[in-house]
Short mmCIF file of C-alpha atoms in Angstrom, two decimals:
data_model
loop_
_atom_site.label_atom_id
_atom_site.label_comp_id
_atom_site.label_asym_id
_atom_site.label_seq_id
_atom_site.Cartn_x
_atom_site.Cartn_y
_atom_site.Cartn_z
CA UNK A 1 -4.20 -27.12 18.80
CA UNK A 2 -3.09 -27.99 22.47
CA UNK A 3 -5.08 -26.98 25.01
CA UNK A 4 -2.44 -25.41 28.08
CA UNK A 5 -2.24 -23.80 30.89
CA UNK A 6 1.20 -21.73 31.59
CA UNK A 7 2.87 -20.15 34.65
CA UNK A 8 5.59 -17.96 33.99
CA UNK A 9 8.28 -17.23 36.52
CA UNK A 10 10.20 -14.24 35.95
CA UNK A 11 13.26 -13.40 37.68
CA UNK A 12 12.87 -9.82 39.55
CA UNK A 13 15.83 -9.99 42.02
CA UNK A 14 18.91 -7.48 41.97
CA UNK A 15 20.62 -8.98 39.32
CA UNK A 16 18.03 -7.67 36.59
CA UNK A 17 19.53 -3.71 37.61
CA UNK A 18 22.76 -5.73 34.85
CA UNK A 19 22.77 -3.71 31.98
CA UNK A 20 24.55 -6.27 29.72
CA UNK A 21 21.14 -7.12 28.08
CA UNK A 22 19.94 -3.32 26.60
CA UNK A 23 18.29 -1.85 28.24
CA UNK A 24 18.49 -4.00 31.53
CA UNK A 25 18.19 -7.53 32.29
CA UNK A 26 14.83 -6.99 33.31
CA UNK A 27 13.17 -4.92 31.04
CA UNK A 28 14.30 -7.47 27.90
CA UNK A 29 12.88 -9.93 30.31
CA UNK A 30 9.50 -8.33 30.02
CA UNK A 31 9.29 -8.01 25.81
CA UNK A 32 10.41 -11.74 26.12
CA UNK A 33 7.63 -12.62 28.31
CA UNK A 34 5.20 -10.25 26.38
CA UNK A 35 6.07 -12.25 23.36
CA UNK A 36 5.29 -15.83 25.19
CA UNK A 37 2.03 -14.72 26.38
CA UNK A 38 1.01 -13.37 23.10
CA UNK A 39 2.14 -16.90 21.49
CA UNK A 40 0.67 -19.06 23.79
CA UNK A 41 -2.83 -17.29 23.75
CA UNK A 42 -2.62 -17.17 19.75
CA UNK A 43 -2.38 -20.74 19.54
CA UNK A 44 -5.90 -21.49 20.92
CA UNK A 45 -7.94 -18.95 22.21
CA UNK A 46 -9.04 -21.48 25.35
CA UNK A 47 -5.17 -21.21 26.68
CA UNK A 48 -4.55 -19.36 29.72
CA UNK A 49 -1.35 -18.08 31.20
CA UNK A 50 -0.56 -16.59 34.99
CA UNK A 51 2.45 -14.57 35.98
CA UNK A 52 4.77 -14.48 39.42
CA UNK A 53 8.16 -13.30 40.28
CA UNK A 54 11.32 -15.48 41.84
CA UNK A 55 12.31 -12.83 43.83
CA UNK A 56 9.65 -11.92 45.75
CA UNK A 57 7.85 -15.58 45.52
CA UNK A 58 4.21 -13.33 44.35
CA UNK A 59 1.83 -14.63 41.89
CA UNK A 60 0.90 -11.08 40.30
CA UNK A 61 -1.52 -13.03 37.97
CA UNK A 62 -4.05 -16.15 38.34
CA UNK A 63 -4.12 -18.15 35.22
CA UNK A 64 -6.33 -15.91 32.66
CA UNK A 65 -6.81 -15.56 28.71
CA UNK A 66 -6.60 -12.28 28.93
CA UNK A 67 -3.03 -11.02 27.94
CA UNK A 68 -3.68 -7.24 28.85
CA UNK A 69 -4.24 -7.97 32.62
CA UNK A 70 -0.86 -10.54 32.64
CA UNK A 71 0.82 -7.26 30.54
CA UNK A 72 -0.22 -4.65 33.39
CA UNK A 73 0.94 -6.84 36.29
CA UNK A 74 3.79 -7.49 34.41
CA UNK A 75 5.19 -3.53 33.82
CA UNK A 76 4.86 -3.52 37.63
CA UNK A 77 7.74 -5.30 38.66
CA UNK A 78 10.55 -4.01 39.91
CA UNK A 79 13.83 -5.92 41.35
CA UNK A 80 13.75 -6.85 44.51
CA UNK A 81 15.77 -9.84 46.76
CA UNK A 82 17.03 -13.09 45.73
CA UNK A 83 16.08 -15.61 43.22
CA UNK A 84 14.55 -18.82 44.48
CA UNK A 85 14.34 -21.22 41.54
CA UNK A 86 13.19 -24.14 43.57
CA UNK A 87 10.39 -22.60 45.72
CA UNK A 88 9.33 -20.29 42.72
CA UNK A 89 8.54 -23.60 40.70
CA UNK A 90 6.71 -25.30 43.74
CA UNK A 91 4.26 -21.97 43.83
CA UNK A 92 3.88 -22.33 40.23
CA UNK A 93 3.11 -26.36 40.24
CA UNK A 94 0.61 -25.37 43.18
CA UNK A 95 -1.39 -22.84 40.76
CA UNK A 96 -1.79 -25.34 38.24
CA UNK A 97 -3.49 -27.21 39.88
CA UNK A 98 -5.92 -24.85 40.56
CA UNK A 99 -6.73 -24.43 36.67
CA UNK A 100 -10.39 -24.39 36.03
CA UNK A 101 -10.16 -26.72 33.14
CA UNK A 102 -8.75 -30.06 34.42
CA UNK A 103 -8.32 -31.14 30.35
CA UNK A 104 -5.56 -28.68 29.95
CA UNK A 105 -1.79 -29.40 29.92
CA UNK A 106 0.41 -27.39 32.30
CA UNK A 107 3.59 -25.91 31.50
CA UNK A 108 5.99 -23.51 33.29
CA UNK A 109 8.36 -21.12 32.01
CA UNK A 110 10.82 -19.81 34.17
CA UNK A 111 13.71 -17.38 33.47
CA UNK A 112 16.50 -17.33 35.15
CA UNK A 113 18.66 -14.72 35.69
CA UNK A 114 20.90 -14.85 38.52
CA UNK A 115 22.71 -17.93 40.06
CA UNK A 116 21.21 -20.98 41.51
CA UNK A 117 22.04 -21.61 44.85
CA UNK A 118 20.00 -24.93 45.39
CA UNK A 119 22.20 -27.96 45.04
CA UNK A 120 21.88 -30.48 42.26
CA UNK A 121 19.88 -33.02 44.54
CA UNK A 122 17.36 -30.74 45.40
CA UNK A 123 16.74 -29.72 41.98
CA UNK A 124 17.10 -34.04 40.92
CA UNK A 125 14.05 -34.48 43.45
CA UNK A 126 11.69 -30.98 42.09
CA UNK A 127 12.17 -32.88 38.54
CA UNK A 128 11.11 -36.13 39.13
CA UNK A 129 8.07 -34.73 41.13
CA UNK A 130 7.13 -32.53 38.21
CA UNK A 131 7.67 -35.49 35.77
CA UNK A 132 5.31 -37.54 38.04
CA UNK A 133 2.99 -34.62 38.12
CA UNK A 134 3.24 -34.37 34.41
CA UNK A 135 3.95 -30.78 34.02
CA UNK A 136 6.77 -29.94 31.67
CA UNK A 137 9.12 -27.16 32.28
CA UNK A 138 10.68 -24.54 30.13
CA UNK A 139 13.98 -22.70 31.08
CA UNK A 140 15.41 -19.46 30.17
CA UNK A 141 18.64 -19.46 31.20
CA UNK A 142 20.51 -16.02 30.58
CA UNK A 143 22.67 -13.71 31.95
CA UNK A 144 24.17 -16.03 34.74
CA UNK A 145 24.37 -18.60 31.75
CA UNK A 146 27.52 -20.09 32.19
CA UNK A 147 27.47 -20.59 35.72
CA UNK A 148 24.17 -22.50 35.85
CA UNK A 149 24.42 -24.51 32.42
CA UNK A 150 25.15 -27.83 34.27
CA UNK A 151 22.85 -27.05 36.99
CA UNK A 152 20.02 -26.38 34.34
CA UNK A 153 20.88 -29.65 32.15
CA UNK A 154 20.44 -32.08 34.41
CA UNK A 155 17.04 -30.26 35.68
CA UNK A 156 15.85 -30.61 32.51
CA UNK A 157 17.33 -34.22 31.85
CA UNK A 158 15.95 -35.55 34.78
CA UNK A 159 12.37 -34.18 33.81
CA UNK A 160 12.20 -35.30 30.73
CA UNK A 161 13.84 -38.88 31.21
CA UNK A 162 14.81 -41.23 28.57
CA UNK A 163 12.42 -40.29 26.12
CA UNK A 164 10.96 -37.18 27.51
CA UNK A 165 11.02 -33.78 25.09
CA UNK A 166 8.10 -32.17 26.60
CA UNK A 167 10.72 -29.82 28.60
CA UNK A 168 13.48 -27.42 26.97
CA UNK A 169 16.05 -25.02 28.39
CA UNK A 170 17.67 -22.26 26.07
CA UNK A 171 20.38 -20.52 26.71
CA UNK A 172 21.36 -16.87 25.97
CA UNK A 173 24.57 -15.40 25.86
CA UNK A 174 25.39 -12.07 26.13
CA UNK A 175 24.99 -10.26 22.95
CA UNK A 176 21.95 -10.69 21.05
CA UNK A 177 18.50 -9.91 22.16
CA UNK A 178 16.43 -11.91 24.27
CA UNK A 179 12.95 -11.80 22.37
CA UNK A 180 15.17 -12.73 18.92
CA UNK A 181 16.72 -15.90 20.73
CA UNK A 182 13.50 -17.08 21.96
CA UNK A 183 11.92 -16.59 18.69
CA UNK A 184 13.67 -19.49 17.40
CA UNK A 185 13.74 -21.53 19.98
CA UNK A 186 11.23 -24.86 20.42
CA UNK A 187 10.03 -22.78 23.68
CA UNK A 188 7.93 -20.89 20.82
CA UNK A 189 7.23 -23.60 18.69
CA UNK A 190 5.08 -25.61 21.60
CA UNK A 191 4.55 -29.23 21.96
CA UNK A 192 3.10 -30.09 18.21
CA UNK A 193 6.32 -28.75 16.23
CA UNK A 194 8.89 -29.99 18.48
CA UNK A 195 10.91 -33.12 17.23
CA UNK A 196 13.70 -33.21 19.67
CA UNK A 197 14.62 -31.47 23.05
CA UNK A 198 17.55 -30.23 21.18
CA UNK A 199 15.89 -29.14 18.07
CA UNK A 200 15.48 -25.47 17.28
CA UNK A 201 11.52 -24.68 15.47
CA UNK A 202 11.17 -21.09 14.72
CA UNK A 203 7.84 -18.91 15.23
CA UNK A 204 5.85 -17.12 12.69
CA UNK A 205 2.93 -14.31 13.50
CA UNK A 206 1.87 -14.75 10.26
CA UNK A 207 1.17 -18.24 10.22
CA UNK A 208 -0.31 -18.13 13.72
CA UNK A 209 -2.41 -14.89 13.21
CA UNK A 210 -3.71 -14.93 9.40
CA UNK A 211 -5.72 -11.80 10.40
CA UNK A 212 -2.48 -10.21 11.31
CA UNK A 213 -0.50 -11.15 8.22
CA UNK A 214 -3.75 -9.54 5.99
CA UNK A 215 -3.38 -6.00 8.09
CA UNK A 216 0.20 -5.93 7.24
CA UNK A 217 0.04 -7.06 3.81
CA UNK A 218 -2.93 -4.07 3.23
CA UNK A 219 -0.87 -1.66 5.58
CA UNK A 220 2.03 -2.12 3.63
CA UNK A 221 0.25 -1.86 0.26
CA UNK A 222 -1.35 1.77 1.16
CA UNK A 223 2.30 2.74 2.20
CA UNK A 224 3.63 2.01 -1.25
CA UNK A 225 0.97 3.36 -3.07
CA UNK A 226 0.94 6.64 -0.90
CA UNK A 227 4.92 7.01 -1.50
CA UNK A 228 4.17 6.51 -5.65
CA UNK A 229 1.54 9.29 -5.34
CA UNK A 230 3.89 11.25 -3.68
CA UNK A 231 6.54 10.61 -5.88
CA UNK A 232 4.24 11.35 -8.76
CA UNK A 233 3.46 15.08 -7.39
CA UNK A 234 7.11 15.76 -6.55
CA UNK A 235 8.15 14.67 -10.46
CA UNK A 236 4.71 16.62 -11.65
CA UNK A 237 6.37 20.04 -9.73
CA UNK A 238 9.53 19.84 -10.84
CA UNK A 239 8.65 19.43 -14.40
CA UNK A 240 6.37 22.51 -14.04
CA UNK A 241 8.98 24.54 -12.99
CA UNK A 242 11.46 23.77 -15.94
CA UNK A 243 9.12 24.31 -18.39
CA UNK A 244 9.57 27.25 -20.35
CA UNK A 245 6.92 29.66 -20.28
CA UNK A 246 5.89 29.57 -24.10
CA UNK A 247 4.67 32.94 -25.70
CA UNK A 248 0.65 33.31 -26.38
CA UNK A 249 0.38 31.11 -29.97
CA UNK A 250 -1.92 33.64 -31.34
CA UNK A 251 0.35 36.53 -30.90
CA UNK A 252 3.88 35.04 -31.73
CA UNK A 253 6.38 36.00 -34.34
CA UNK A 254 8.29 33.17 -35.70
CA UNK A 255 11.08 34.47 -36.56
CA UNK A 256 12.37 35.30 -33.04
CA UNK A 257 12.26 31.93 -31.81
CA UNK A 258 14.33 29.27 -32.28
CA UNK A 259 14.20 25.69 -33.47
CA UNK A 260 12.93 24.17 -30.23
CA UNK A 261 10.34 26.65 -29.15
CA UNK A 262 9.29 26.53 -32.29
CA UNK A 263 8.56 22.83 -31.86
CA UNK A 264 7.28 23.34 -28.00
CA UNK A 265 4.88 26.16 -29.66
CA UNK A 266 3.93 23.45 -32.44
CA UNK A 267 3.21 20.73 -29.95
CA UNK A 268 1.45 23.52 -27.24
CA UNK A 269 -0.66 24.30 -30.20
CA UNK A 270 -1.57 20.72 -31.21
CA UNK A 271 -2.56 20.09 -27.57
CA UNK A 272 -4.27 23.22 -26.97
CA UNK A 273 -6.36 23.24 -30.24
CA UNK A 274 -5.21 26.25 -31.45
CA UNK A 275 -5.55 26.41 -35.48
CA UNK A 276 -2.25 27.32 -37.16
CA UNK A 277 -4.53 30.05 -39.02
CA UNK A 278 -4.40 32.13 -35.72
CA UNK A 279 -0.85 32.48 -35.84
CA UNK A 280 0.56 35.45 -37.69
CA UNK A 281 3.36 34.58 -40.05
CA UNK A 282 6.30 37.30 -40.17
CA UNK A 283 6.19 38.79 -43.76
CA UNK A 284 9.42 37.93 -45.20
CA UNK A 285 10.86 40.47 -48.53
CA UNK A 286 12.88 39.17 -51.05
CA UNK A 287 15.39 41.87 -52.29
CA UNK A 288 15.30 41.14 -56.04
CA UNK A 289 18.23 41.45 -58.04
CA UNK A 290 19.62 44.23 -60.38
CA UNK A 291 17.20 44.56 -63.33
CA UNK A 292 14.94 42.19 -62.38
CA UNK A 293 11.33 43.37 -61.97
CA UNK A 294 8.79 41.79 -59.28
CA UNK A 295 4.71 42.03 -60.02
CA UNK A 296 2.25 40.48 -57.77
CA UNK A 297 -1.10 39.31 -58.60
CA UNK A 298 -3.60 38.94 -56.56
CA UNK A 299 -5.47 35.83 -56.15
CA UNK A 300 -9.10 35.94 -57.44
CA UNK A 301 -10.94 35.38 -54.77
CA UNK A 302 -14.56 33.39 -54.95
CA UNK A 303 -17.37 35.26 -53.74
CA UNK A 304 -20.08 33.04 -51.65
CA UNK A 305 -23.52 32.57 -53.33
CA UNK A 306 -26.44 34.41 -52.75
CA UNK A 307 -29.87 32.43 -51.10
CA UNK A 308 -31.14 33.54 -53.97
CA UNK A 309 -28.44 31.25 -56.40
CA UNK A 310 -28.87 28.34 -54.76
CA UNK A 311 -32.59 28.87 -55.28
CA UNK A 312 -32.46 28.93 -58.56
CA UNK A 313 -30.02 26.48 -59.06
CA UNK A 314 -32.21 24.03 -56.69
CA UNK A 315 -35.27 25.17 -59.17
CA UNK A 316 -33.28 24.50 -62.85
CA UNK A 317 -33.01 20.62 -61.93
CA UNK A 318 -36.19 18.89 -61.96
CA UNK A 319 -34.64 15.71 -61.40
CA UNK A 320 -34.17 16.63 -57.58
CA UNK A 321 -38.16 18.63 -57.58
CA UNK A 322 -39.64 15.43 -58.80
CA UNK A 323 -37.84 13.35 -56.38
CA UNK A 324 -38.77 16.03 -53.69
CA UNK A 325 -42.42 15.82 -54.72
CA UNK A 326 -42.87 11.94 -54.38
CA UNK A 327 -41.54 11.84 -51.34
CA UNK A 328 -43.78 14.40 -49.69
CA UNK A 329 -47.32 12.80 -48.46
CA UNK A 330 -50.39 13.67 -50.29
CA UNK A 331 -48.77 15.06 -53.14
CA UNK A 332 -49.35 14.29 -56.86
CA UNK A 333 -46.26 15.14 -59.11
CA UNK A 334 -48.56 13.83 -62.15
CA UNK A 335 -51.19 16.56 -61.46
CA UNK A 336 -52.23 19.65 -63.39
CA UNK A 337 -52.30 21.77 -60.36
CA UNK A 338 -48.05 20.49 -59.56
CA UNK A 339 -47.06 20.78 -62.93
CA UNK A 340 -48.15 24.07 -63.63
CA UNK A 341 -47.18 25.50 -60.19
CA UNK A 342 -43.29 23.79 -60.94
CA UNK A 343 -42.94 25.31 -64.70
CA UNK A 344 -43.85 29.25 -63.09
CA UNK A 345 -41.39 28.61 -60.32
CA UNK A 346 -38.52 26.91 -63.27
CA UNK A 347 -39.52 30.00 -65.33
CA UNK A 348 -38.97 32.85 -62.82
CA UNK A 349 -36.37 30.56 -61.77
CA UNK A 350 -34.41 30.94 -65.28
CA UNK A 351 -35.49 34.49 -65.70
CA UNK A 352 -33.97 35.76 -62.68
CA UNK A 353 -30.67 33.85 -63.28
CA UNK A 354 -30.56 35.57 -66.84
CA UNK A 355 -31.09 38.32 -65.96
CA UNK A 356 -28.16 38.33 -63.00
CA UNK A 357 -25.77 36.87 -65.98
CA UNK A 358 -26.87 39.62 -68.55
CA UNK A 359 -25.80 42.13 -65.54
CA UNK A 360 -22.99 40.50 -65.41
CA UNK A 361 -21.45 40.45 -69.14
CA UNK A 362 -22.33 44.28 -69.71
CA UNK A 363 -20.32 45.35 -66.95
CA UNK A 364 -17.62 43.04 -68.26
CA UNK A 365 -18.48 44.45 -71.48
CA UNK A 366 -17.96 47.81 -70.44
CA UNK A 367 -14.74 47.40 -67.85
CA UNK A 368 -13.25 45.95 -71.87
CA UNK A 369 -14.47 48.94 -73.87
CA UNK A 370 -11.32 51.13 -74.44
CA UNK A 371 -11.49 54.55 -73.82
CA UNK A 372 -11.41 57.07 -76.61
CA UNK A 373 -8.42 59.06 -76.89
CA UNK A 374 -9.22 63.15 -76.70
CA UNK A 375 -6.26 63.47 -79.06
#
């Protein structure tokens, strides 16, 4: 990174009221300027840059790093006189030589606005000073463009000699903006990317501010996930709202809705974990034909087993007691005392399921026996 030290010159005199550059000539002088200081300070943090006017010949600001103080002195011009390129470039030489770091390279930026009225051998003699002096020169030439092109060249020419490129001028016509046209200029581009006093470099913030470029690549993420969440809720509403309202599934007669809300019902069901049981079924009659009869038997339905069953039934296999009996800790199966205490429980066991199926058959028995006719 080059260390430098800039002055920039910025034309305040009556000219900058012109409103051919939106808003006025010299309030797109000031975003321009706000965009060099900004550069020149990003490109090492030791560069300083000082501000004064052509018009009134003032230097609002001593060479500083600190862009906000250049910015305030800057938003406090206002047009005023005549521009004096010549002089305005003699005050600015003079401050940089007042620089507090001798190791620095000076550079001036001037705009220019309005016409020239120094003659070509005056300017001739400011350029071969400066180039003496070693401080290159940068010109904005706008507004007044056409009639101080040749003026301008040979300035610039003369500074930077044969073989010179420190110095550039660009040109602006009337039309685009002024911060866009410097953008790509080798004004922005500084000493280390410039190849040719004619050659155009453009300027990046995000490869000169890496911090910047990872704010706007996370502001810009947040954005687009924000808008998908947003998008999201305004798709989640409007599918609420044409959704039919489906009838409650455990009060619903089937046979007043139709194919599809059956199938929404089915799949409101499924999600819900509602058992199809709960649903009541509409009882459908079949109107039976001329001499045909209809019976209906009921199904015989199983009646659950007593405790009492499954007691027994546990009891009748001594398979499962002898496993039962091994398994348990401190328990014998082989003993007296076991065996005798397992054939009572097997007996009363058997006794009481006789006795339930003995029950049983005489009732069945007696629900067979046909009943005597009277006659």
């Amino acid at each position: 990174m080059v260390l430098e030290s800039t002055v920039i010159c910025v034309d305040n005199s009556e000219y900058m009221r012109n409103g051919d550059f939106l808003p006025t000539r010299l309030l797109a002088q000031q975003d321009a300027v706000n965009m060099v200081c900004s550069s020149k300070t990003r490109a090492n943090p030791e560069n300083t840059v000082g501000l004064m006017t052509t018009g009134t010949l003032k230097v609002l600001s001593t060479l500083t790093s600190e862009v906000g103080k250049v910015m305030s002195c800057l938003h406090r011009i206002e047009p005023d006189g005549e521009s004096n390129f010549v002089t305005a470039i003699k005050i600015a030489q003079l401050a940089l030589k007042h620089r507090q770091s001798k190791n620095h390279k000076t550079r001036i930026v001037v705009f220019v606005g309005s016409p020239i009225t120094s003659d070509n051998k005056d300017l001739q003699r400011l350029a071969k000073k400066l180039r003496k002096e070693k401080v290159n020169v940068d010109v904005v030439n706008f507004g007044e463009s056409e009639e101080n092109a040749e003026k301008l060249a040979g300035f610039i020419n003369t500074l930077n000699g044969k073989d010179g490129t420190g110095s550039n001028i660009v040109t602006v016509s009337v039309g685009p903006n002024l911060s866009d046209a410097l953008m790509r200029s080798p004004i922005m581009a500084g000493d280390g990317d410039i190849g040719g006093s004619g050659g155009g470099a453009g300027f990046d913030y995000m490869d000169q501010d890496p911090e910047l470029a990872l704010a706007l690549r996370v502001s810009l993420e947040e954005q687009r996930q924000r808008q998908e969440e947003e998008n999201k809720t305004e798709e989640g509403g409007a599918s609420e709202t044409t959704t039919p309202q489906l009838p409650d599934p455990s009060n619903v007669d089937l046979s007043q809705l139709s194919e599809e809300e059956q199938i929404a019902l089915a799949m409101q069901m499924s999600l819900a974990g509602v058992d199809d049981d709960e649903v009541s079924t509409p009882k459908t009659t079949a109107t039976p034909s001329e001499g045909a009869s209809t019976t209906t038997a009921a199904a015989p339905i199983a009646e659950p087993m007593s405790a009492d069953d499954v007691m027994a039934d546990v009891m009748a296999d001594p398979e499962f007691l002898q496993q039962v009996l091994t398994d348990l800790p401190g328990v014998d199966p082989s003993s007296d005392a076991v065996k005798s205490v397992m054939g009572n429980i097997q007996k009363g066991s058997k006794n009481k399921k006789d006795d339930k199926d003995s029950g049983e058959g005489s009732g069945e028995s007696a629900a067979k026996k046909p009943r005597k006719d009277n006659n």
